XYZ file of C-alpha atoms in Angstrom:
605
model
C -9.881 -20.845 -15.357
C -7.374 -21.477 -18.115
C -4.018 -22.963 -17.857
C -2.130 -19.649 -18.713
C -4.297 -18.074 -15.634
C -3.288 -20.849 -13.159
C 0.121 -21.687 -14.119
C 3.073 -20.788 -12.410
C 5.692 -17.636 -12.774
C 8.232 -20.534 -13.853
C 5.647 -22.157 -16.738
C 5.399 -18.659 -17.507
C 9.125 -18.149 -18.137
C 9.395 -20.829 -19.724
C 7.095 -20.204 -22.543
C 8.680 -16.819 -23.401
C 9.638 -16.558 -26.816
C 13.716 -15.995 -26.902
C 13.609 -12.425 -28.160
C 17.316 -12.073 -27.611
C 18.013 -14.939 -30.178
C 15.809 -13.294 -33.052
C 17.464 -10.023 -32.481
C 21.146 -11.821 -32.909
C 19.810 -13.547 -35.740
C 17.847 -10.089 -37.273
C 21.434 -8.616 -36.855
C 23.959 -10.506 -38.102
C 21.324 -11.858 -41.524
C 21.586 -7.578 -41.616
C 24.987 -7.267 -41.573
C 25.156 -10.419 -44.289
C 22.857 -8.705 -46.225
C 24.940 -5.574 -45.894
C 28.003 -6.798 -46.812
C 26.607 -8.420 -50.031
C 25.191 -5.050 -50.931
C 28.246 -3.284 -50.606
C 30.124 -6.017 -52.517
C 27.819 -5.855 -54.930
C 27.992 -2.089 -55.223
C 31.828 -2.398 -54.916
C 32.077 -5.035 -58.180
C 29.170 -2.759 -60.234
C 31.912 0.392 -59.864
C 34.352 -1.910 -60.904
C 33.088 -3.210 -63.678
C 31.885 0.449 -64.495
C 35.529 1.613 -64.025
C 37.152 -1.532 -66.015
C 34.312 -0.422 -69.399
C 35.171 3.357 -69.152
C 39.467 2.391 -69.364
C 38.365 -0.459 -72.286
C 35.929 2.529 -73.913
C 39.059 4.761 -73.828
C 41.737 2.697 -74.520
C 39.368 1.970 -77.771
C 38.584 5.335 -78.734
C 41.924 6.405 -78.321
C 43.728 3.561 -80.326
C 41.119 4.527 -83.345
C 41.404 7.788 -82.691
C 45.742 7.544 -82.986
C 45.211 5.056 -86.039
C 43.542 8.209 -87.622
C 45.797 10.969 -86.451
C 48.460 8.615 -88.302
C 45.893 8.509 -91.725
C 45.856 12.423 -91.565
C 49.313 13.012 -91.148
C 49.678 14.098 -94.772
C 46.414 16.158 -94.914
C 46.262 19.615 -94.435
C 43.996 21.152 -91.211
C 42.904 24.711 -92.902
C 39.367 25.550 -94.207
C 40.089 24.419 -98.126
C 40.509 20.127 -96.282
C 36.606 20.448 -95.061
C 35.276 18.320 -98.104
C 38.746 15.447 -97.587
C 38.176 15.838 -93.762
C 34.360 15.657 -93.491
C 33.892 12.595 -96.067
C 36.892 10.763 -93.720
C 35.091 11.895 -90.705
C 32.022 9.701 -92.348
C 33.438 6.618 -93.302
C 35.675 6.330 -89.812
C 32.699 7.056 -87.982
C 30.292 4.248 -90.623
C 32.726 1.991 -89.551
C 33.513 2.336 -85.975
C 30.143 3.650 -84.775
C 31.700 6.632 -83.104
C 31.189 10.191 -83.804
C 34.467 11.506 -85.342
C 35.145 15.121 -85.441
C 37.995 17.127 -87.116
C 39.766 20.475 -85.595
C 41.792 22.951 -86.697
C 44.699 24.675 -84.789
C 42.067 27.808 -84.508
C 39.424 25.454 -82.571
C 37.527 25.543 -86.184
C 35.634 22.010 -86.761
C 36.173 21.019 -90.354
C 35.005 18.064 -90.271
C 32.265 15.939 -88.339
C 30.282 12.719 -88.946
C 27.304 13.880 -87.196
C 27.002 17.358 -89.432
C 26.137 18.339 -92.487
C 29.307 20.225 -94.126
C 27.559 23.162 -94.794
C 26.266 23.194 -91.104
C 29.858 22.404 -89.765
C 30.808 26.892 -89.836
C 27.813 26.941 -87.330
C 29.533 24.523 -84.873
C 31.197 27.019 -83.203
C 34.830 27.364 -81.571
C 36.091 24.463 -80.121
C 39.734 25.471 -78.956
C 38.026 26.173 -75.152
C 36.725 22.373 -75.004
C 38.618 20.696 -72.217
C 39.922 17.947 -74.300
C 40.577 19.736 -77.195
C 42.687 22.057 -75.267
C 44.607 18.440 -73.933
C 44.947 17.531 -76.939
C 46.267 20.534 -78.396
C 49.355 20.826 -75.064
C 50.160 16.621 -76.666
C 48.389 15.083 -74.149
C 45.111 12.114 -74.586
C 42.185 14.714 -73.863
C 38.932 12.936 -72.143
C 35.740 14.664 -71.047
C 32.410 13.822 -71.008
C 29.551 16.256 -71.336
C 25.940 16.487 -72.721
C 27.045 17.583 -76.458
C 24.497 20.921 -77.456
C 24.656 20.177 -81.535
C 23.523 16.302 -81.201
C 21.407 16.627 -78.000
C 22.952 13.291 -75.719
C 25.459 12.853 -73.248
C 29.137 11.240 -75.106
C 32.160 10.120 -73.649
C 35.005 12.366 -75.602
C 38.786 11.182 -76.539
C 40.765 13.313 -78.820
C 44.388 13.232 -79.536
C 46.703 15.636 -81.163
C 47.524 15.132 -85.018
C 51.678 15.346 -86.071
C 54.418 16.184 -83.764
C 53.301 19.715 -84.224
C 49.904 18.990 -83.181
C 48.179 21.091 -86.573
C 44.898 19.334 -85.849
C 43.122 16.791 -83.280
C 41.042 14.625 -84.009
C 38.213 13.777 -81.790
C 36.193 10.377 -81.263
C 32.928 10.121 -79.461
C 30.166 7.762 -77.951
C 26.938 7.750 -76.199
C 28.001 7.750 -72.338
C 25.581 4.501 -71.514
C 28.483 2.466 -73.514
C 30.409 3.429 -70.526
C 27.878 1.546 -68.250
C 28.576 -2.097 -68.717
C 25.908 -5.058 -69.130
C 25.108 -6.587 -65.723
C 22.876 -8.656 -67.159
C 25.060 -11.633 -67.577
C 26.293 -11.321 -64.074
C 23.353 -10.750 -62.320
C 22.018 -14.165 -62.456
C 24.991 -15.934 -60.845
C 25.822 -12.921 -58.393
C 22.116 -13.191 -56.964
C 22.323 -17.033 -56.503
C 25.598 -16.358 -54.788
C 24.159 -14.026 -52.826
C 20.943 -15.844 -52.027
C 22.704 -19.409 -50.938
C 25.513 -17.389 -49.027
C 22.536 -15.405 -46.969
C 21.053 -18.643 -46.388
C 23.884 -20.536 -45.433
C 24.330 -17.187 -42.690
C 21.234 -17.767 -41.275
C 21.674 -21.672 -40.493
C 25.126 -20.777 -39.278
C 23.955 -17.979 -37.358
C 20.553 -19.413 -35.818
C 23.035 -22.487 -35.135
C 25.556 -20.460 -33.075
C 23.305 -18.006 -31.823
C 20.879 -20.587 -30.097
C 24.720 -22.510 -28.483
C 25.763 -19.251 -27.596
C 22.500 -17.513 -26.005
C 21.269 -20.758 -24.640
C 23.184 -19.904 -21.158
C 22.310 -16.758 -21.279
C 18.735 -17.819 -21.427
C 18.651 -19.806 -18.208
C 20.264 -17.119 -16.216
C 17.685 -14.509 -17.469
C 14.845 -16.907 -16.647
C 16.817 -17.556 -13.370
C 16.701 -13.671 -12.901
C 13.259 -13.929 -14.315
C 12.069 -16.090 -11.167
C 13.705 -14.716 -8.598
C 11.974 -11.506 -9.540
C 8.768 -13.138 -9.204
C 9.758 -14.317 -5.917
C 10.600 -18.099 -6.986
C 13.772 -18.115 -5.295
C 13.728 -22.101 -5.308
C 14.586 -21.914 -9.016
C 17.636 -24.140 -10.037
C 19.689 -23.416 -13.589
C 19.159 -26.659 -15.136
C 22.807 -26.375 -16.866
C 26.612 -26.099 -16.176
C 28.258 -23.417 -17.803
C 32.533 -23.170 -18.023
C 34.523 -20.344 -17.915
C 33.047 -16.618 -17.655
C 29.166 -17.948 -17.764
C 30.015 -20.485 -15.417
C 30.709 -17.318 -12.617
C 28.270 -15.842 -13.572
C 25.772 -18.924 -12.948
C 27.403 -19.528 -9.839
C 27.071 -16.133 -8.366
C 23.544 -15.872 -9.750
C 22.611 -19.345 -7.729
C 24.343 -17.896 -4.826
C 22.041 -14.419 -5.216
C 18.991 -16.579 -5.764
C 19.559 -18.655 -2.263
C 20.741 -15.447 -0.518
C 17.560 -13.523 -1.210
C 15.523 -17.127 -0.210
C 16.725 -16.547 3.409
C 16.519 -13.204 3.457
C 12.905 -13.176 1.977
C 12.303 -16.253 4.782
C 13.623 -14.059 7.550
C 11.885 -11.242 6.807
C 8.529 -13.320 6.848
C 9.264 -14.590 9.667
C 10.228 -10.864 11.122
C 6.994 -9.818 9.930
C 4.888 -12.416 11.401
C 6.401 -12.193 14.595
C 5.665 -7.994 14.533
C 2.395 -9.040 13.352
C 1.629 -11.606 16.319
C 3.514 -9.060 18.537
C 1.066 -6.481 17.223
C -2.429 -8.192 17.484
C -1.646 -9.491 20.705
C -1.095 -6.051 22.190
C -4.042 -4.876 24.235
C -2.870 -0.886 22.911
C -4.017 -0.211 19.852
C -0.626 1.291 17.448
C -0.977 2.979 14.135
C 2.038 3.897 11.699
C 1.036 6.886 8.863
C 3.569 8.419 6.793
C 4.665 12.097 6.050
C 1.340 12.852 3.864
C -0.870 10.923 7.093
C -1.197 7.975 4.490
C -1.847 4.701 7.216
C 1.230 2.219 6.510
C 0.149 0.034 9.607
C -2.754 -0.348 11.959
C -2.695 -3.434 14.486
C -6.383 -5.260 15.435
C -6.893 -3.948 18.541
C -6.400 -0.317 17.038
C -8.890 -1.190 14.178
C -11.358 -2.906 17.226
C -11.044 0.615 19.283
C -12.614 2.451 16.010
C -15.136 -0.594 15.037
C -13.242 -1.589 11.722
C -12.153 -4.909 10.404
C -9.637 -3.406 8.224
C -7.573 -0.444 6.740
C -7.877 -0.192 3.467
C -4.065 0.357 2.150
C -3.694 4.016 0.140
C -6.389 5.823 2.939
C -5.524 9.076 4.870
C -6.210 8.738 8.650
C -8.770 10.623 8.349
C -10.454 8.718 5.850
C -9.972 5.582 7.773
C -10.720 6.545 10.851
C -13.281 9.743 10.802
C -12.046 10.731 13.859
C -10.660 14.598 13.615
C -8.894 14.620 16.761
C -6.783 11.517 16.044
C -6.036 13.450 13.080
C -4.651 16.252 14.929
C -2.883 14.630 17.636
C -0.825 13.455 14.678
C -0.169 16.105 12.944
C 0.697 17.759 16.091
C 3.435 15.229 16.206
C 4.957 15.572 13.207
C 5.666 18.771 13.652
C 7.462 18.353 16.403
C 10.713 16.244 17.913
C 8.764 15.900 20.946
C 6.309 13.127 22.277
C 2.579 13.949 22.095
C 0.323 12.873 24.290
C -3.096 13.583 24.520
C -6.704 11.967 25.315
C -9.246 11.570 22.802
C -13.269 10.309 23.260
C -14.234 7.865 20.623
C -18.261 7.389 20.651
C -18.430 4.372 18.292
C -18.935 1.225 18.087
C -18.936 1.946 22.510
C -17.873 4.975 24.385
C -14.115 5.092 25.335
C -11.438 7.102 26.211
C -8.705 6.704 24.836
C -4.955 7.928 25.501
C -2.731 8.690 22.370
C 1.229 8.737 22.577
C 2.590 9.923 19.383
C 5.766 10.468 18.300
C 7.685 11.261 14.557
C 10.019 9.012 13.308
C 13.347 9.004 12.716
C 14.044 11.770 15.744
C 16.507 14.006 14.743
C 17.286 16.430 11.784
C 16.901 12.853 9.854
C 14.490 13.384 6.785
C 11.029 12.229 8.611
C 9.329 8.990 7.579
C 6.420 8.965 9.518
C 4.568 9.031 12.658
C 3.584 6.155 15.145
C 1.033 6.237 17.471
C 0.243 4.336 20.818
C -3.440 4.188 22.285
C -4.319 3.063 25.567
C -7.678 2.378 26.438
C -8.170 4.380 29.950
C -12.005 4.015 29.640
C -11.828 2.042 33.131
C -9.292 4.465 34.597
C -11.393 7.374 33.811
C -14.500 5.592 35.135
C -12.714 4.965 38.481
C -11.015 8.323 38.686
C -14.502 9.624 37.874
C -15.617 7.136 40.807
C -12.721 8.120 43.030
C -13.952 11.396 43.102
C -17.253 10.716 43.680
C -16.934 8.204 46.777
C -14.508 11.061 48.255
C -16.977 13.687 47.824
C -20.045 11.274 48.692
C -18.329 9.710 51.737
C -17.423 13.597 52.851
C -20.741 14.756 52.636
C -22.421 12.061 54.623
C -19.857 11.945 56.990
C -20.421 15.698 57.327
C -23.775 15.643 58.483
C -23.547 13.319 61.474
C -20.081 15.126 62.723
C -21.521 18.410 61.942
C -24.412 17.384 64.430
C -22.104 15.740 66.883
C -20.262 19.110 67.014
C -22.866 21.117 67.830
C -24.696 19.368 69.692
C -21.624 18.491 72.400
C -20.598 22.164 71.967
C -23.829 22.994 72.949
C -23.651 20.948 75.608
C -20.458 21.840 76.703
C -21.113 25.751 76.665
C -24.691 25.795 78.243
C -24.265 24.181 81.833
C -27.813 25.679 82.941
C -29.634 23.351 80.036
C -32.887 21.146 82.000
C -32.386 17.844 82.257
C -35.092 17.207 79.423
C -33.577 19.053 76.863
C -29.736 18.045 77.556
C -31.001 14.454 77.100
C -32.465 15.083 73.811
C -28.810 16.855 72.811
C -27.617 13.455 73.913
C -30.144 11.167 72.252
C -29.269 13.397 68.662
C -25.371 12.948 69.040
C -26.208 9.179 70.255
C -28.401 8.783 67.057
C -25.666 10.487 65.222
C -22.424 8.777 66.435
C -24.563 5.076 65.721
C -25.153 6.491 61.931
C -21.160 7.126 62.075
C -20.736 3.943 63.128
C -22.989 2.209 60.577
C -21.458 3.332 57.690
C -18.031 3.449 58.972
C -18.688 -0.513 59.379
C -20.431 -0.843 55.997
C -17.407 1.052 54.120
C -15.168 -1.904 56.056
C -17.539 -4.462 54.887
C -17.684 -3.301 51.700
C -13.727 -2.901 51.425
C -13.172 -6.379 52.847
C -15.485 -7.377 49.780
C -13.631 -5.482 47.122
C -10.129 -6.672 48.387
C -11.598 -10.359 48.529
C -10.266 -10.718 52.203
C -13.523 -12.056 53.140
C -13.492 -15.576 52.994
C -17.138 -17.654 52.135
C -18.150 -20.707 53.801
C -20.133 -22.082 50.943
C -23.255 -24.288 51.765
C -26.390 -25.396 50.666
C -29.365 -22.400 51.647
C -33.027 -22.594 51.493
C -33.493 -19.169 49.967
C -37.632 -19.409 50.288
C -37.043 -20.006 54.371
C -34.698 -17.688 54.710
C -37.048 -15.340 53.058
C -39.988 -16.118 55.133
C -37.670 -15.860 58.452
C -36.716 -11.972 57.825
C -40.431 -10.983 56.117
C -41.231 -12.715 60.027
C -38.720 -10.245 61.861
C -40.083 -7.506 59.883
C -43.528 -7.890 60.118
C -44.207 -4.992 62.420
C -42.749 -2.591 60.174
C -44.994 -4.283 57.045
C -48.027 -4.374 59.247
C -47.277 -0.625 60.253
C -47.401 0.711 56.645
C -50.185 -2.124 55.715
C -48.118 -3.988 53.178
C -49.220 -7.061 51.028
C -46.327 -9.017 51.219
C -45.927 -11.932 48.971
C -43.706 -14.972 48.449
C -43.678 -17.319 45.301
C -41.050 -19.692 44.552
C -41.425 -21.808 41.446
C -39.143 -24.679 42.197
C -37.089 -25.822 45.310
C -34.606 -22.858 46.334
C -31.517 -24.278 47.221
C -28.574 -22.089 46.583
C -24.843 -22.618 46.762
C -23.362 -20.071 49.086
C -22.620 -18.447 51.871
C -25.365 -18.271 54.544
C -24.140 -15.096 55.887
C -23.691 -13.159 52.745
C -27.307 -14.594 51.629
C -28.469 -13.079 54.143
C -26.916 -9.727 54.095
C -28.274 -9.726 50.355
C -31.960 -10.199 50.732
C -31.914 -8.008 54.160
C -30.759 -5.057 51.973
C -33.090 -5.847 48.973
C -36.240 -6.710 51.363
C -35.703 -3.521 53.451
C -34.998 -1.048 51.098
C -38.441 -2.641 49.280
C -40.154 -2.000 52.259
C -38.869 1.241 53.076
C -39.116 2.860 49.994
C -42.935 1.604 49.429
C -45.417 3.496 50.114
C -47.962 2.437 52.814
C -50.766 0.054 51.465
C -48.061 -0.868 48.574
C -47.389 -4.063 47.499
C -44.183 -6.110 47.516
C -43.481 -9.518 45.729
C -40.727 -11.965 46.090
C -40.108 -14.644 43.826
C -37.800 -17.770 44.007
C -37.133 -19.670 40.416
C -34.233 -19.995 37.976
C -32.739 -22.962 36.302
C -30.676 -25.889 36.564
C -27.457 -24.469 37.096
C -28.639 -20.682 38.905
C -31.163 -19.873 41.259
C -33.084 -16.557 40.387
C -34.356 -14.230 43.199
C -36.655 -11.429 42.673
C -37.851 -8.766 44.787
C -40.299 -6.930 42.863
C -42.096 -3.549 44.783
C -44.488 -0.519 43.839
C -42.507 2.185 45.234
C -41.218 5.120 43.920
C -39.367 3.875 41.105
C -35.729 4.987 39.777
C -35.126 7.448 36.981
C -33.715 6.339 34.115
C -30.846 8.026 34.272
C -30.279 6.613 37.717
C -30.361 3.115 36.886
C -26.799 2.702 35.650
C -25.449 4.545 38.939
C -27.800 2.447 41.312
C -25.103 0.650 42.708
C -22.242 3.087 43.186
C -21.335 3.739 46.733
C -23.050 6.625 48.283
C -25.383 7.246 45.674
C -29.087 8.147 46.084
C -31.963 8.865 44.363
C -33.269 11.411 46.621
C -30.794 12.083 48.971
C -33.157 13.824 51.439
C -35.597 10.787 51.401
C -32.671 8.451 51.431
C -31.097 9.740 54.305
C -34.453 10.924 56.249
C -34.945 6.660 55.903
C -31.538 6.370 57.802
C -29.417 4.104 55.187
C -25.649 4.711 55.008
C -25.940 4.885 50.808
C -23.923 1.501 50.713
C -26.373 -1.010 50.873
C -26.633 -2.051 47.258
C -22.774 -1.575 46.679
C -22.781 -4.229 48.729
C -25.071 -5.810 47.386
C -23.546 -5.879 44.052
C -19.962 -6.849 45.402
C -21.543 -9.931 47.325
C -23.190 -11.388 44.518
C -19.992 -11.171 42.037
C -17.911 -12.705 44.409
C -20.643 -16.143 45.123
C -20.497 -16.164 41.100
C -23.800 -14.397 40.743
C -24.978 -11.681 38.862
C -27.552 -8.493 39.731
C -29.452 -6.156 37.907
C -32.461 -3.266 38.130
C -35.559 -2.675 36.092
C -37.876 0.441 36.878
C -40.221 3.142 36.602
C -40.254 5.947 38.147
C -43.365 6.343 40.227
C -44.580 2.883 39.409
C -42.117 0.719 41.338
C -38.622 -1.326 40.536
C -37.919 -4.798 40.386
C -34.186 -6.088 41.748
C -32.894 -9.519 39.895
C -30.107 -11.454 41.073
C -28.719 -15.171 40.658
C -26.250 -17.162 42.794
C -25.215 -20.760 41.881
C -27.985 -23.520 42.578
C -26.616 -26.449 44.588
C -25.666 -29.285 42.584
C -26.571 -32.691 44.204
């Protein structure tokens, strides 16, 4: 990486060519060079003015001197030969064209025409200085002359008192134009060492006078880039001095503003990621402005790309609308929304539009709650109250009849109103075992039972109940087996270890067929003792697994109940082992048998 890549906004800064310098510099060499030019324009028409009043002043001296030589000549046709050969030896002598005019505006004389061409001349009385000449006064004009084909420079004065005659006196117009030639030279060097002593002087006071300037723009500069530690390296007096001081002032101003907001902003941002709701801020065209982690975790992202729509963020259509629902409205918006990826949840959106009000809106925030759990134990809820009702129906419904029956039917034999007795007996003991187990299994939940933990033999304990149960194996001619792979001394309490292989053991042996086979095995690890009770029963649907251990729920409720369990056992179950520190779980096939794992803590000598 080059230097110019890695170095910093300052480095940068200070490299920059001073642009404002060259422009001072480019503008007063211009106005140098522009006042030379027009000096130099403003001598040239002098010096063009100062050789057309010497040209006249020239021609008309000659041309008086002459008027005074013709003062005894006569101006009528019969003086063309006296005026014309004068005309030539003024004009041999001078250089200038000399012309002679008669009162009528007849030439008769020129030194630029033949005599006998001079009729062909035409009328001259209309020419502007003739007609000066002719009221006493100097006549000048200048003209492109038709008989010699050039531009002149005319000057003709009035001959006698009378004025009988002019005479006229002319040359080329480019003697007006004087030689520069000789001036040039030294004007140009003038010119040349003043420019260059403007540009020293100027460069000189331009880089004193910007130099402060400088520093405060790259002062200005850094504090645009966000270097707000940037320090001008000079003092400045007067006007540039408040301006320095109020610029350092700005510069450490905006430091501890910038500092507070990042502070601010880390805070929101901590506040933010540690929420457990998920928040999301989108603007007026559903553009996302901010999305917190546990909002990007309920959708299975690791980040929102800035510039996105919601919906291109989040794919999620009724997000979308709960939104836009929102922003149309001054009201909250709540509404719940199922999000299938990465996992299945529910999830509760609070939206509202901000600012409230008429205020022009800036956006919309959002609030999610994750009310996966809630649902799940509404959902629960429902089903324990509807479970519980309906076998708590059955046995009262029997009760009931049975005792009405009883009560309405005095002549009933002995025989039969002793059956009615034995059913509401059988009944009322079925109330009372699940009316116990719901206690039991409430005690669990609300952790009021309290464990004695010790040290249990889980392999003897095993072969003591298959021992109290052996009439009921023998009955349905069982094969009954017990392995345990290493010494099975768990951590826990005796009591609830018991409760929790009673339930697995006789469910395995009621729900096995007769001539089945059930296997229990005793292993683990170091640290957890494994138990498994392994059968070749009837199995458990699939879609029955995940339920297994909800209160009240059966497979097949006729068979269930027919077998006389209250529905509870393996809730209880499941509670027991969480609270010894254990853990419990199903594998099965339907019509092939199910296997029951659980794990307590091993006891640690």
């Amino acid at each position: 990486m080059s230097a110019a890549a890695t170095g910093s906004p300052r480095d940068a800064i200070r490299g920059a060519v001073p642009k404002s310098q060259r422009n001072l510099v480019a503008a007063l060499v211009g106005l140098a060079l522009f006042v030379v030019a027009v000096t130099g324009a403003l001598v040239e028409h002098g010096l063009r003015g100062e050789q057309a009043a010497r040209v006249q002043r020239e021609l008309e001296q000659e041309a008086r001197a002459l008027a005074n030589q013709a003062q005894g000549l006569g101006f009528e046709p019969a003086s063309r030969p006296t005026l014309d050969a004068l005309a030539d030896r003024i004009s041999a002598a001078t250089g200038a064209r000399v012309t002679w005019i008669a009162r009528d505006g007849t030439v008769l004389g020129d030194s630029d025409a033949r005599i006998e061409k001079l009729p062909d001349l035409g009328d001259h009385a209309a020419r502007p200085e003739i007609r000066d000449a002719f009221a006493g006064r100097t006549g000048v004009a200048r003209r492109r002359s038709v008989s010699v084909g050039r531009e002149l420079f005319y000057v003709a004065v009035p001959v006698g008192e009378d004025a009988r005659g002019v005479v006229r006196l002319a040359v080329d117009a480019a003697q007006l134009t004087p030689d520069l030639t000789a001036h040039a030279s030294w004007f140009l060097a003038a010119a040349g060492i003043g420019l260059v002593a403007a540009c020293l002087l100027v460069a000189a006071l331009s880089g004193s006078t910007l130099r402060p300037i400088r520093e405060m723009r790259r002062m200005a500069a850094a504090i645009a880039a966000g270097d707000h530690g940037y320090r001008l390296p000079l003092r400045f007096g007067e006007e540039l001095g408040d301006i320095a001081t109020a610029l350092q002032q700005m510069a450490e101003q905006l430091r501890e503003r910038a500092a507070h907001a990042m502070r601010e902003k880390d805070q929101l941002q901590a506040v933010l990621n540690g929420m457990i709701e998920g928040v999301l801020v989108v603007d007026p065209d559903q553009q996302v402005l901010l999305g917190n982690q546990r909002m990007l975790e309920f959708f299975g992202l690791t980040s929102a790309p800035p510039g996105r729509t919601t919906l291109e963020t989040f794919r999620h259509a009724d997000l979308v609308g709960v939104l836009k629902a929102a922003a149309d409205t001054d009201e909250p918006v709540s509404q719940a929304i199922e999000v299938a990826h990465p996992t299945h949840r529910t999830l509760r959106v609070h939206a509202v539009r901000f600012p409230p009000g008429r205020a022009s809106r800036a956006g919309t925030v959002a609030v999610l709650h994750d009310v996966t759990e809630l649902m799940q134990l509404e959902k629960m809820r429902r089903d324990f109250v509807a479970n519980a009702s309906h076998e708590l129906r059955t046995p009262l419904a029997a009760i009931h009849g049975f005792a009405e029956t009883l009560l309405s039917n005095p002549s009933l034999s002995d025989a039969d109103r002793r059956a009615y007795l034995e059913v509401i007996d059988r009944h009322a003991k079925r109330l009372g075992a699940i009316v116990t187990d719901l206690l039991e299994l409430s005690k669990i939940e609300s952790r009021e039972t309290v464990f004695a933990l010790a040290s249990i033999d889980t392999g003897h304990l095993i072969e003591t109940l298959l021992r109290e149960w052996r009439p009921r194996i023998e009955e349905k001619r069982l094969n009954v087996s017990l392995a345990s792979e290493r010494p099975g001394i768990a951590w826990a309490d005796p009591q609830a270890c018991e409760q929790i292989l009673s339930n697995l053991l006789d469910n395995a042996i009621k729900y096995t067929e007769p001539g089945g086979k059930i296997e229990v095995r005793v292993g683990g690890n170091e640290r957890n003792l494994r138990v498994d009770v392994s059968d070749t029963g009837m199995g458990i649907p699939e879609r029955d697994l995940a339920r297994i251990f909800e209160r009240f729920y059966r497979v097949d409720q006729a068979r269930s109940r027919a077998q006389g369990g209250t529905g509870l056992g393996l809730a209880i179950v499941k509670h027991l082992v969480q609270s010894l520190g254990g853990t419990i779980h199903v594998e099965s096939q339907l019509g092939r048998g199910s296997k029951f794992t659980f794990t307590l803590p091993r006891h640690m000598d």
